[in-house]
CSV table of C-alpha atoms in Angstrom, one decimal:
chain,number,residue,atom,x,y,z
A,9,MET,CA,0.0,0.0,0.0
A,10,LYS,CA,1.7,3.1,-1.3
A,11,LEU,CA,0.2,5.4,1.4
A,12,LEU,CA,1.8,3.3,4.2
A,13,GLU,CA,5.1,2.8,2.5
A,14,GLU,CA,5.4,6.6,2.0
A,15,ARG,CA,4.6,7.2,5.6
A,16,ILE,CA,7.2,4.7,6.8
A,17,GLN,CA,9.7,6.4,4.5
A,18,ARG,CA,8.9,9.8,5.9
A,19,ASP,CA,8.4,9.1,9.6
A,20,GLY,CA,9.9,5.6,10.3
A,21,LYS,CA,13.3,5.5,12.1
A,22,VAL,CA,15.7,2.6,11.8
A,23,PHE,CA,17.9,1.7,14.7
A,24,GLU,CA,20.5,-0.9,15.5
A,25,GLY,CA,19.2,-4.4,16.3
A,26,ASN,CA,16.7,-4.6,13.5
A,27,VAL,CA,14.4,-2.0,15.0
A,28,LEU,CA,12.0,0.0,12.9
A,29,LYS,CA,10.3,2.6,15.0
A,30,VAL,CA,7.0,3.8,13.7
A,31,ASP,CA,5.8,5.1,17.0
A,32,SER,CA,4.8,8.5,15.7
A,33,PHE,CA,1.8,7.1,13.8
A,34,LEU,CA,1.3,3.4,14.5
A,35,ASN,CA,2.1,2.2,18.1
A,36,HIS,CA,2.7,4.9,20.7
A,37,GLN,CA,1.1,7.9,19.0
A,38,ILE,CA,-1.6,6.5,16.7
A,39,ASP,CA,-2.7,8.7,13.8
A,40,ALA,CA,-6.3,7.5,13.9
A,41,PRO,CA,-7.5,9.2,10.7
A,42,PHE,CA,-4.5,7.7,8.8
A,43,ILE,CA,-5.1,4.2,10.3
A,44,ARG,CA,-8.7,4.4,9.0
A,45,GLU,CA,-7.2,4.3,5.5
A,46,LEU,CA,-5.4,1.0,6.5
A,47,GLY,CA,-8.7,-0.3,7.8
A,48,ARG,CA,-10.4,0.6,4.5
A,49,GLU,CA,-7.7,-1.2,2.5
A,50,TRP,CA,-8.1,-4.4,4.6
A,51,LYS,CA,-11.8,-4.1,4.0
A,52,ARG,CA,-11.2,-3.9,0.3
A,53,LEU,CA,-8.8,-6.8,0.3
A,54,PHE,CA,-11.1,-9.1,2.3
A,55,GLU,CA,-14.3,-8.0,0.5
A,56,GLY,CA,-16.6,-11.0,0.1
A,57,GLU,CA,-15.2,-12.8,3.2
A,58,GLU,CA,-17.6,-13.3,6.0
A,59,ILE,CA,-15.9,-11.8,9.1
A,60,THR,CA,-17.7,-11.9,12.5
A,61,LYS,CA,-14.9,-10.6,14.7
A,62,ILE,CA,-11.4,-9.1,14.7
A,63,LEU,CA,-8.8,-10.7,17.0
A,64,THR,CA,-5.7,-8.8,18.1
A,65,ILE,CA,-3.2,-8.7,20.9
A,66,GLU,CA,-2.5,-6.0,23.5
A,67,ALA,CA,-1.3,-3.3,23.5
A,68,SER,CA,-0.2,-2.0,20.1
A,69,GLY,CA,-2.7,-4.0,18.1
A,70,ILE,CA,-5.8,-2.7,19.8
A,71,GLY,CA,-6.0,0.7,18.3
A,72,ILE,CA,-5.5,-0.5,14.7
A,73,ALA,CA,-7.9,-3.3,15.2
A,74,CYS,CA,-10.7,-1.1,16.7
A,75,ILE,CA,-10.4,1.4,13.8
A,76,ALA,CA,-10.5,-1.5,11.3
A,77,ALA,CA,-13.4,-3.0,13.0
A,78,LEU,CA,-15.5,0.1,12.2
A,79,GLU,CA,-15.0,-0.7,8.5
A,80,PHE,CA,-16.1,-4.3,9.0
A,81,ASP,CA,-18.9,-3.4,11.4
A,82,VAL,CA,-17.8,-6.1,13.9
A,83,PRO,CA,-16.5,-6.3,17.4
A,84,VAL,CA,-12.8,-6.7,18.4
A,85,VAL,CA,-11.5,-9.1,21.0
A,86,PHE,CA,-7.9,-8.6,22.2
A,87,ALA,CA,-5.7,-11.3,23.7
A,88,LYS,CA,-4.2,-10.3,27.0
A,89,LYS,CA,-0.6,-10.8,27.8
A,90,THR,CA,-0.1,-12.3,31.3
A,91,LYS,CA,2.5,-13.8,33.5
A,92,THR,CA,-0.2,-15.2,35.8
A,93,VAL,CA,0.4,-18.9,36.5
A,94,ASN,CA,-3.1,-19.7,37.5
A,95,ILE,CA,-5.2,-19.5,34.4
A,96,SER,CA,-8.9,-20.2,35.0
A,97,ASP,CA,-11.0,-22.6,33.0
A,98,ASP,CA,-12.9,-19.9,31.3
A,99,VAL,CA,-10.0,-18.8,29.0
A,100,TYR,CA,-8.0,-20.2,26.1
A,101,LYS,CA,-4.3,-19.9,26.5
A,102,SER,CA,-1.3,-20.0,24.3
A,103,GLN,CA,2.4,-19.1,24.7
A,104,VAL,CA,4.4,-16.6,22.8
A,105,GLU,CA,8.1,-16.2,22.6
A,106,SER,CA,9.3,-12.6,22.4
A,107,PHE,CA,12.5,-12.1,20.4
A,108,THR,CA,12.6,-8.5,21.4
A,109,HIS,CA,12.4,-9.0,25.1
A,110,LYS,CA,13.9,-12.5,25.2
A,111,THR,CA,11.0,-13.8,27.3
A,112,VAL,CA,8.1,-16.2,27.0
A,113,TYR,CA,4.7,-15.0,28.0
A,114,ASP,CA,1.1,-16.4,28.0
A,115,ILE,CA,-1.7,-14.9,26.0
A,116,ILE,CA,-5.3,-15.5,27.0
A,117,VAL,CA,-8.7,-14.8,25.7
A,118,SER,CA,-12.0,-15.4,27.4
A,119,LYS,CA,-13.9,-18.5,26.0
A,120,GLU,CA,-17.0,-16.3,26.1
A,121,PHE,CA,-15.6,-14.1,23.3
A,122,LEU,CA,-14.1,-16.6,20.9
A,123,THR,CA,-16.3,-19.4,19.8
A,124,SER,CA,-16.8,-22.0,17.0
A,125,ASP,CA,-19.3,-19.6,15.4
A,126,ASP,CA,-16.6,-17.0,14.8
A,127,LYS,CA,-15.0,-16.2,11.5
A,128,ILE,CA,-11.9,-14.3,12.5
A,129,LEU,CA,-9.8,-11.6,10.9
A,130,ILE,CA,-6.6,-11.3,12.9
A,131,ILE,CA,-5.1,-7.8,12.8
A,132,ASP,CA,-1.7,-6.8,14.2
A,133,ASP,CA,0.8,-4.0,13.7
A,134,PHE,CA,4.0,-6.0,13.0
A,135,LEU,CA,4.9,-9.4,11.5
A,136,ALA,CA,8.5,-10.6,11.9
A,137,ASN,CA,9.0,-14.0,13.3
A,138,GLY,CA,5.3,-14.7,13.5
A,139,LYS,CA,5.3,-15.9,17.1
A,140,ALA,CA,2.5,-13.6,18.3
A,141,LEU,CA,0.5,-14.6,15.2
A,142,GLU,CA,1.0,-18.3,15.9
A,143,GLY,CA,-0.3,-17.7,19.4
A,144,LEU,CA,-3.4,-16.0,18.1
A,145,ILE,CA,-4.0,-18.8,15.6
A,146,ASP,CA,-3.6,-21.3,18.5
A,147,LEU,CA,-6.4,-19.5,20.4
A,148,CYS,CA,-8.7,-19.6,17.4
A,149,GLU,CA,-8.0,-23.3,16.9
A,150,ALA,CA,-8.6,-24.0,20.6
A,151,ALA,CA,-12.0,-22.2,20.2
A,152,GLY,CA,-12.9,-23.9,16.9
A,153,ALA,CA,-13.1,-20.4,15.3
A,154,GLU,CA,-12.2,-20.1,11.7
A,155,VAL,CA,-9.4,-17.8,10.7
A,156,LYS,CA,-10.6,-16.1,7.5
A,157,GLY,CA,-7.5,-14.0,7.1
A,158,ILE,CA,-4.7,-11.9,8.7
A,159,GLY,CA,-4.2,-8.2,8.2
A,160,ILE,CA,-0.7,-6.8,9.1
A,161,ALA,CA,0.4,-3.2,8.9
A,162,VAL,CA,4.2,-3.8,8.5
A,163,GLU,CA,5.7,-7.1,7.6
A,164,LYS,CA,9.5,-7.6,7.8
A,165,ALA,CA,9.6,-9.7,4.7
A,166,TYR,CA,13.2,-10.8,5.3
A,167,GLN,CA,12.2,-12.5,8.5
A,168,PRO,CA,10.6,-15.9,8.4
A,169,GLY,CA,7.1,-15.2,10.0
A,170,GLY,CA,5.2,-14.3,6.8
A,171,ASP,CA,6.4,-17.3,4.8
A,172,LEU,CA,5.8,-19.6,7.8
A,173,ILE,CA,2.2,-18.5,8.3
A,174,ARG,CA,1.4,-18.4,4.6
A,175,SER,CA,2.8,-21.9,4.2
A,176,ARG,CA,0.2,-23.1,6.7
A,177,GLY,CA,-2.4,-21.9,4.3
A,178,TYR,CA,-3.4,-18.7,5.9
A,179,ARG,CA,-4.1,-15.6,3.8
A,180,VAL,CA,-1.8,-12.8,5.1
A,181,GLU,CA,-2.3,-9.3,3.7
A,182,SER,CA,0.5,-7.0,4.8
A,183,LEU,CA,0.1,-3.4,3.8
A,184,ALA,CA,3.8,-2.7,3.7
A,185,ARG,CA,6.5,-5.4,3.3
A,186,VAL,CA,10.0,-4.3,4.3
A,187,GLN,CA,12.6,-6.0,2.2
A,188,SER,CA,15.6,-4.3,3.9
A,189,MET,CA,16.5,-1.4,6.0
A,190,THR,CA,19.7,0.4,7.0
A,191,VAL,CA,20.5,2.4,10.1
A,192,GLY,CA,20.7,6.0,9.2
A,193,GLY,CA,19.6,5.0,5.7
A,194,GLY,CA,16.3,4.2,4.2
A,195,VAL,CA,13.7,1.4,4.1
A,196,GLU,CA,13.2,-0.7,1.0
A,197,PHE,CA,10.0,-2.5,0.3
A,198,ALA,CA,9.3,-5.9,-1.4
A,199,ASP,CA,7.3,-6.3,-4.6
B,21,MET,CA,-26.0,8.6,28.3
B,22,LYS,CA,-29.0,6.4,28.1
B,23,LEU,CA,-27.5,4.1,25.5
B,24,LEU,CA,-24.5,3.2,27.7
B,25,GLU,CA,-26.6,2.9,30.9
B,26,GLU,CA,-28.9,0.4,29.1
B,27,ARG,CA,-25.9,-1.6,27.8
B,28,ILE,CA,-24.4,-1.8,31.3
B,29,GLN,CA,-27.8,-2.9,32.7
B,30,ARG,CA,-28.0,-5.6,30.0
B,31,ASP,CA,-24.5,-6.9,29.8
B,32,GLY,CA,-22.6,-5.7,32.8
B,33,LYS,CA,-21.9,-8.1,35.6
B,34,VAL,CA,-21.4,-7.2,39.3
B,35,PHE,CA,-19.0,-9.3,41.3
B,36,GLU,CA,-17.7,-9.2,44.9
B,37,GLY,CA,-15.1,-6.6,45.7
B,38,ASN,CA,-16.6,-3.7,43.9
B,39,VAL,CA,-16.1,-5.2,40.5
B,40,LEU,CA,-18.3,-4.2,37.5
B,41,LYS,CA,-17.3,-6.3,34.5
B,42,VAL,CA,-18.2,-4.8,31.2
B,43,ASP,CA,-15.7,-6.9,29.2
B,44,SER,CA,-18.2,-8.1,26.7
B,45,PHE,CA,-18.3,-4.6,25.0
B,46,LEU,CA,-15.8,-2.2,26.6
B,47,ASN,CA,-12.5,-3.7,27.7
B,48,HIS,CA,-11.8,-7.2,26.5
B,49,GLN,CA,-14.2,-7.6,23.7
B,50,ILE,CA,-14.8,-4.1,22.3
B,51,ASP,CA,-18.0,-3.5,20.5
B,52,ALA,CA,-16.4,-1.0,18.1
B,53,PRO,CA,-19.7,0.2,16.3
B,54,PHE,CA,-21.2,0.8,19.8
B,55,ILE,CA,-18.1,2.6,21.1
B,56,ARG,CA,-18.4,4.9,18.1
B,57,GLU,CA,-21.6,6.2,19.6
B,58,LEU,CA,-19.7,7.1,22.8
B,59,GLY,CA,-17.2,8.9,20.6
B,60,ARG,CA,-19.9,10.9,19.0
B,61,GLU,CA,-21.3,11.8,22.4
B,62,TRP,CA,-18.0,13.1,23.6
B,63,LYS,CA,-17.6,15.0,20.4
B,64,ARG,CA,-21.0,16.6,21.0
B,65,LEU,CA,-20.2,17.4,24.6
B,66,PHE,CA,-16.8,19.0,23.8
B,67,GLU,CA,-18.1,20.8,20.7
B,68,GLY,CA,-16.4,24.1,20.4
B,69,GLU,CA,-13.3,23.0,22.4
B,70,GLU,CA,-10.1,23.0,20.4
B,71,ILE,CA,-8.6,19.5,20.8
B,72,THR,CA,-5.3,18.6,19.1
B,73,LYS,CA,-4.8,15.1,20.6
B,74,ILE,CA,-6.4,12.4,22.7
B,75,LEU,CA,-4.4,11.0,25.6
B,76,THR,CA,-5.2,7.6,27.2
B,77,ILE,CA,-3.5,4.8,29.0
B,78,GLU,CA,-2.8,1.2,27.9
B,79,ALA,CA,-4.4,-1.2,27.5
B,80,SER,CA,-8.1,-0.8,27.9
B,81,GLY,CA,-8.2,2.9,27.1
B,82,ILE,CA,-6.6,2.5,23.6
B,83,GLY,CA,-9.5,1.1,21.7
B,84,ILE,CA,-12.0,3.6,23.0
B,85,ALA,CA,-9.6,6.5,22.5
B,86,CYS,CA,-8.8,5.5,18.9
B,87,ILE,CA,-12.5,5.3,18.0
B,88,ALA,CA,-13.2,8.6,19.6
B,89,ALA,CA,-10.2,10.1,17.8
B,90,LEU,CA,-11.9,9.5,14.5
B,91,GLU,CA,-14.8,11.8,15.6
B,92,PHE,CA,-12.4,14.5,16.6
B,93,ASP,CA,-10.1,13.9,13.6
B,94,VAL,CA,-7.0,13.9,15.9
B,95,PRO,CA,-4.2,11.4,16.8
B,96,VAL,CA,-4.1,9.4,20.0
B,97,VAL,CA,-1.1,9.0,22.3
B,98,PHE,CA,-1.2,6.3,24.9
B,99,ALA,CA,0.8,6.3,28.1
B,100,LYS,CA,2.6,3.0,28.6
B,101,LYS,CA,2.7,1.2,31.9
B,102,THR,CA,6.2,0.1,32.9
B,103,LYS,CA,8.1,-1.4,35.7
B,104,THR,CA,11.4,-0.4,34.1
B,105,VAL,CA,13.6,1.5,36.5
B,106,ASN,CA,15.8,3.2,33.9
B,107,ILE,CA,13.6,5.8,32.2
B,108,SER,CA,15.4,7.7,29.5
B,109,ASP,CA,15.4,11.5,29.2
B,110,ASP,CA,13.1,11.5,26.3
B,111,VAL,CA,10.0,10.5,28.3
B,112,TYR,CA,7.7,12.1,30.8
B,113,LYS,CA,7.0,9.9,33.8
B,114,SER,CA,4.4,9.6,36.5
B,115,GLN,CA,3.4,7.1,39.1
B,116,VAL,CA,0.0,5.4,39.5
B,117,GLU,CA,-1.2,3.4,42.4
B,118,SER,CA,-3.5,0.5,41.5
B,119,PHE,CA,-6.1,-0.3,44.0
B,120,THR,CA,-7.2,-3.4,42.0
B,121,HIS,CA,-3.7,-4.9,41.9
B,122,LYS,CA,-2.3,-3.3,45.1
B,123,THR,CA,0.8,-2.1,43.2
B,124,VAL,CA,2.4,1.1,42.1
B,125,TYR,CA,3.5,1.4,38.5
B,126,ASP,CA,5.2,4.0,36.3
B,127,ILE,CA,3.5,5.5,33.3
B,128,ILE,CA,5.5,7.1,30.6
B,129,VAL,CA,4.9,9.0,27.4
B,130,SER,CA,7.5,10.1,24.9
B,131,LYS,CA,8.2,13.9,25.0
B,132,GLU,CA,8.0,13.9,21.3
B,133,PHE,CA,4.3,13.2,21.4
B,134,LEU,CA,3.1,15.5,24.2
B,135,THR,CA,4.1,19.1,23.9
B,136,SER,CA,3.2,22.6,25.1
B,137,ASP,CA,1.3,23.0,21.8
B,138,ASP,CA,-1.1,20.3,22.6
B,139,LYS,CA,-4.7,20.7,23.8
B,140,ILE,CA,-5.6,17.4,25.3
B,141,LEU,CA,-8.8,15.4,25.7
B,142,ILE,CA,-8.1,12.5,28.1
B,143,ILE,CA,-10.2,9.4,27.5
B,144,ASP,CA,-10.4,6.4,29.7
B,145,ASP,CA,-12.8,3.5,30.3
B,146,PHE,CA,-13.2,3.8,34.1
B,147,LEU,CA,-13.0,6.4,36.7
B,148,ALA,CA,-13.0,5.2,40.4
B,149,ASN,CA,-10.3,6.5,42.6
B,150,GLY,CA,-8.9,8.7,39.9
B,151,LYS,CA,-5.3,7.6,40.3
B,152,ALA,CA,-4.7,6.8,36.6
B,153,LEU,CA,-6.3,10.1,35.6
B,154,GLU,CA,-4.1,12.0,38.0
B,155,GLY,CA,-1.1,10.3,36.4
B,156,LEU,CA,-2.2,11.3,33.0
B,157,ILE,CA,-2.8,14.9,34.1
B,158,ASP,CA,0.7,14.9,35.6
B,159,LEU,CA,2.2,13.9,32.3
B,160,CYS,CA,0.3,16.8,30.6
B,161,GLU,CA,1.5,19.3,33.2
B,162,ALA,CA,5.1,18.1,32.8
B,163,ALA,CA,4.8,18.7,29.0
B,164,GLY,CA,3.0,22.0,29.4
B,165,ALA,CA,0.1,20.6,27.5
B,166,GLU,CA,-3.4,22.0,28.3
B,167,VAL,CA,-6.0,19.5,29.4
B,168,LYS,CA,-9.2,20.7,27.8
B,169,GLY,CA,-11.4,17.9,29.2
B,170,ILE,CA,-11.7,14.4,30.3
B,171,GLY,CA,-14.1,11.8,28.8
B,172,ILE,CA,-14.9,8.7,30.8
B,173,ALA,CA,-17.1,5.8,29.8
B,174,VAL,CA,-18.0,4.5,33.3
B,175,GLU,CA,-17.6,6.5,36.5
B,176,LYS,CA,-18.1,4.9,39.9
B,177,ALA,CA,-19.7,8.0,41.3
B,178,TYR,CA,-19.6,6.6,44.9
B,179,GLN,CA,-15.8,6.6,44.8
B,180,PRO,CA,-13.8,9.8,45.3
B,181,GLY,CA,-12.0,10.1,41.9
B,182,GLY,CA,-14.6,12.1,40.0
B,183,ASP,CA,-15.1,14.7,42.8
B,184,LEU,CA,-11.4,15.0,43.3
B,185,ILE,CA,-10.6,15.7,39.6
B,186,ARG,CA,-13.5,18.1,39.2
B,187,SER,CA,-12.5,20.0,42.3
B,188,ARG,CA,-9.2,20.6,40.7
B,189,GLY,CA,-11.1,22.5,37.9
B,190,TYR,CA,-11.1,19.9,35.2
B,191,ARG,CA,-14.2,19.2,33.2
B,192,VAL,CA,-15.0,15.5,33.4
B,193,GLU,CA,-17.8,14.1,31.2
B,194,SER,CA,-18.7,10.6,32.3
B,195,LEU,CA,-21.2,8.9,30.0
B,196,ALA,CA,-22.5,6.6,32.7
B,197,ARG,CA,-22.2,7.4,36.5
B,198,VAL,CA,-22.8,4.3,38.7
B,199,GLN,CA,-24.4,5.3,42.0
B,200,SER,CA,-24.6,1.8,43.4
B,201,MET,CA,-24.4,-1.8,42.4
B,202,THR,CA,-25.3,-5.1,44.0
B,203,VAL,CA,-23.8,-8.5,43.5
B,204,GLY,CA,-26.4,-10.5,41.7
B,205,GLY,CA,-28.6,-7.4,41.6
B,206,GLY,CA,-28.5,-4.5,39.4
B,207,VAL,CA,-26.7,-1.3,38.8
B,208,GLU,CA,-28.2,2.1,39.7
B,209,PHE,CA,-27.1,5.3,38.0
B,210,ALA,CA,-26.6,8.8,39.4
B,211,ASP,CA,-28.6,11.9,38.1
């Protein structure tokens, strides 16, 4: 999506350690009117798919997912990150390995809000190693919910997550696919 | 706001320990099209005020704030909760005491995204003791940003937060003000 690529070129900042900061419009400050355009693009891409709910993960996925949900006219449910050991029977749980923070954390979603009737669009801000996405897919599988598609804002196409998830048969629509980036230099996009 | 009161009556659940669960539409599952009506109501209430940015706090404030931001046509910035001791020079920091979790945590916001040019509307899902709100006001004061108003979805009017914040001169618009609630019984609203 040209609009997002241009915004990343303009406002994204590349740091050592494979870090692309887009926190001026995507995940600390959120440019809501701009994000609405992303939501409209996902709506266009997934036109014809029956979606009953958007699933995302806290914290940075929530804003994007809620804005996109208005385009789809559906509710959002967000998976919560937790270190709580005692997980009650009324939640589905999965584990996610964080490369950034070198930790493993649990994600949970209430069984009440993810069911076998749901046709899910997963939305998240970043896709790199795909671990968070795998966790969200796990939750859907546990609930018997059908994953109709996955909408990502920024995919790091040089990392394995996108290929991994697509090879499992899921449709992943990333609005910007970063091919390479250089500290102090620019960002290049795939396709 | 009648619409929100009715939704709380219908879908809210009261538990021991002063807990009102509204996680089917407000803060785990988020009924985005419904929340848009709350955003429109805040827009109506704050009509005529110049707002440049909405400030909220992760995680449950983010979705509501982003949906409201579309009505105001402004960006959102959300304060992050952190236990990190080393806070860099490029953030404003405040402390918040959590009654629910009996802990104290830091909240931070990047100095880049909160400045003396900003005219802020603070949005949050709940107001009870007002501690989170005081932390957000602190951040605005540190930045020299002007707080034009505060929009709350659910205020527990029998707790001191609302009076406290209003007595400091801030305009607080709570769309539902709970006067009392009973486990297994109902919820009664103020006004």
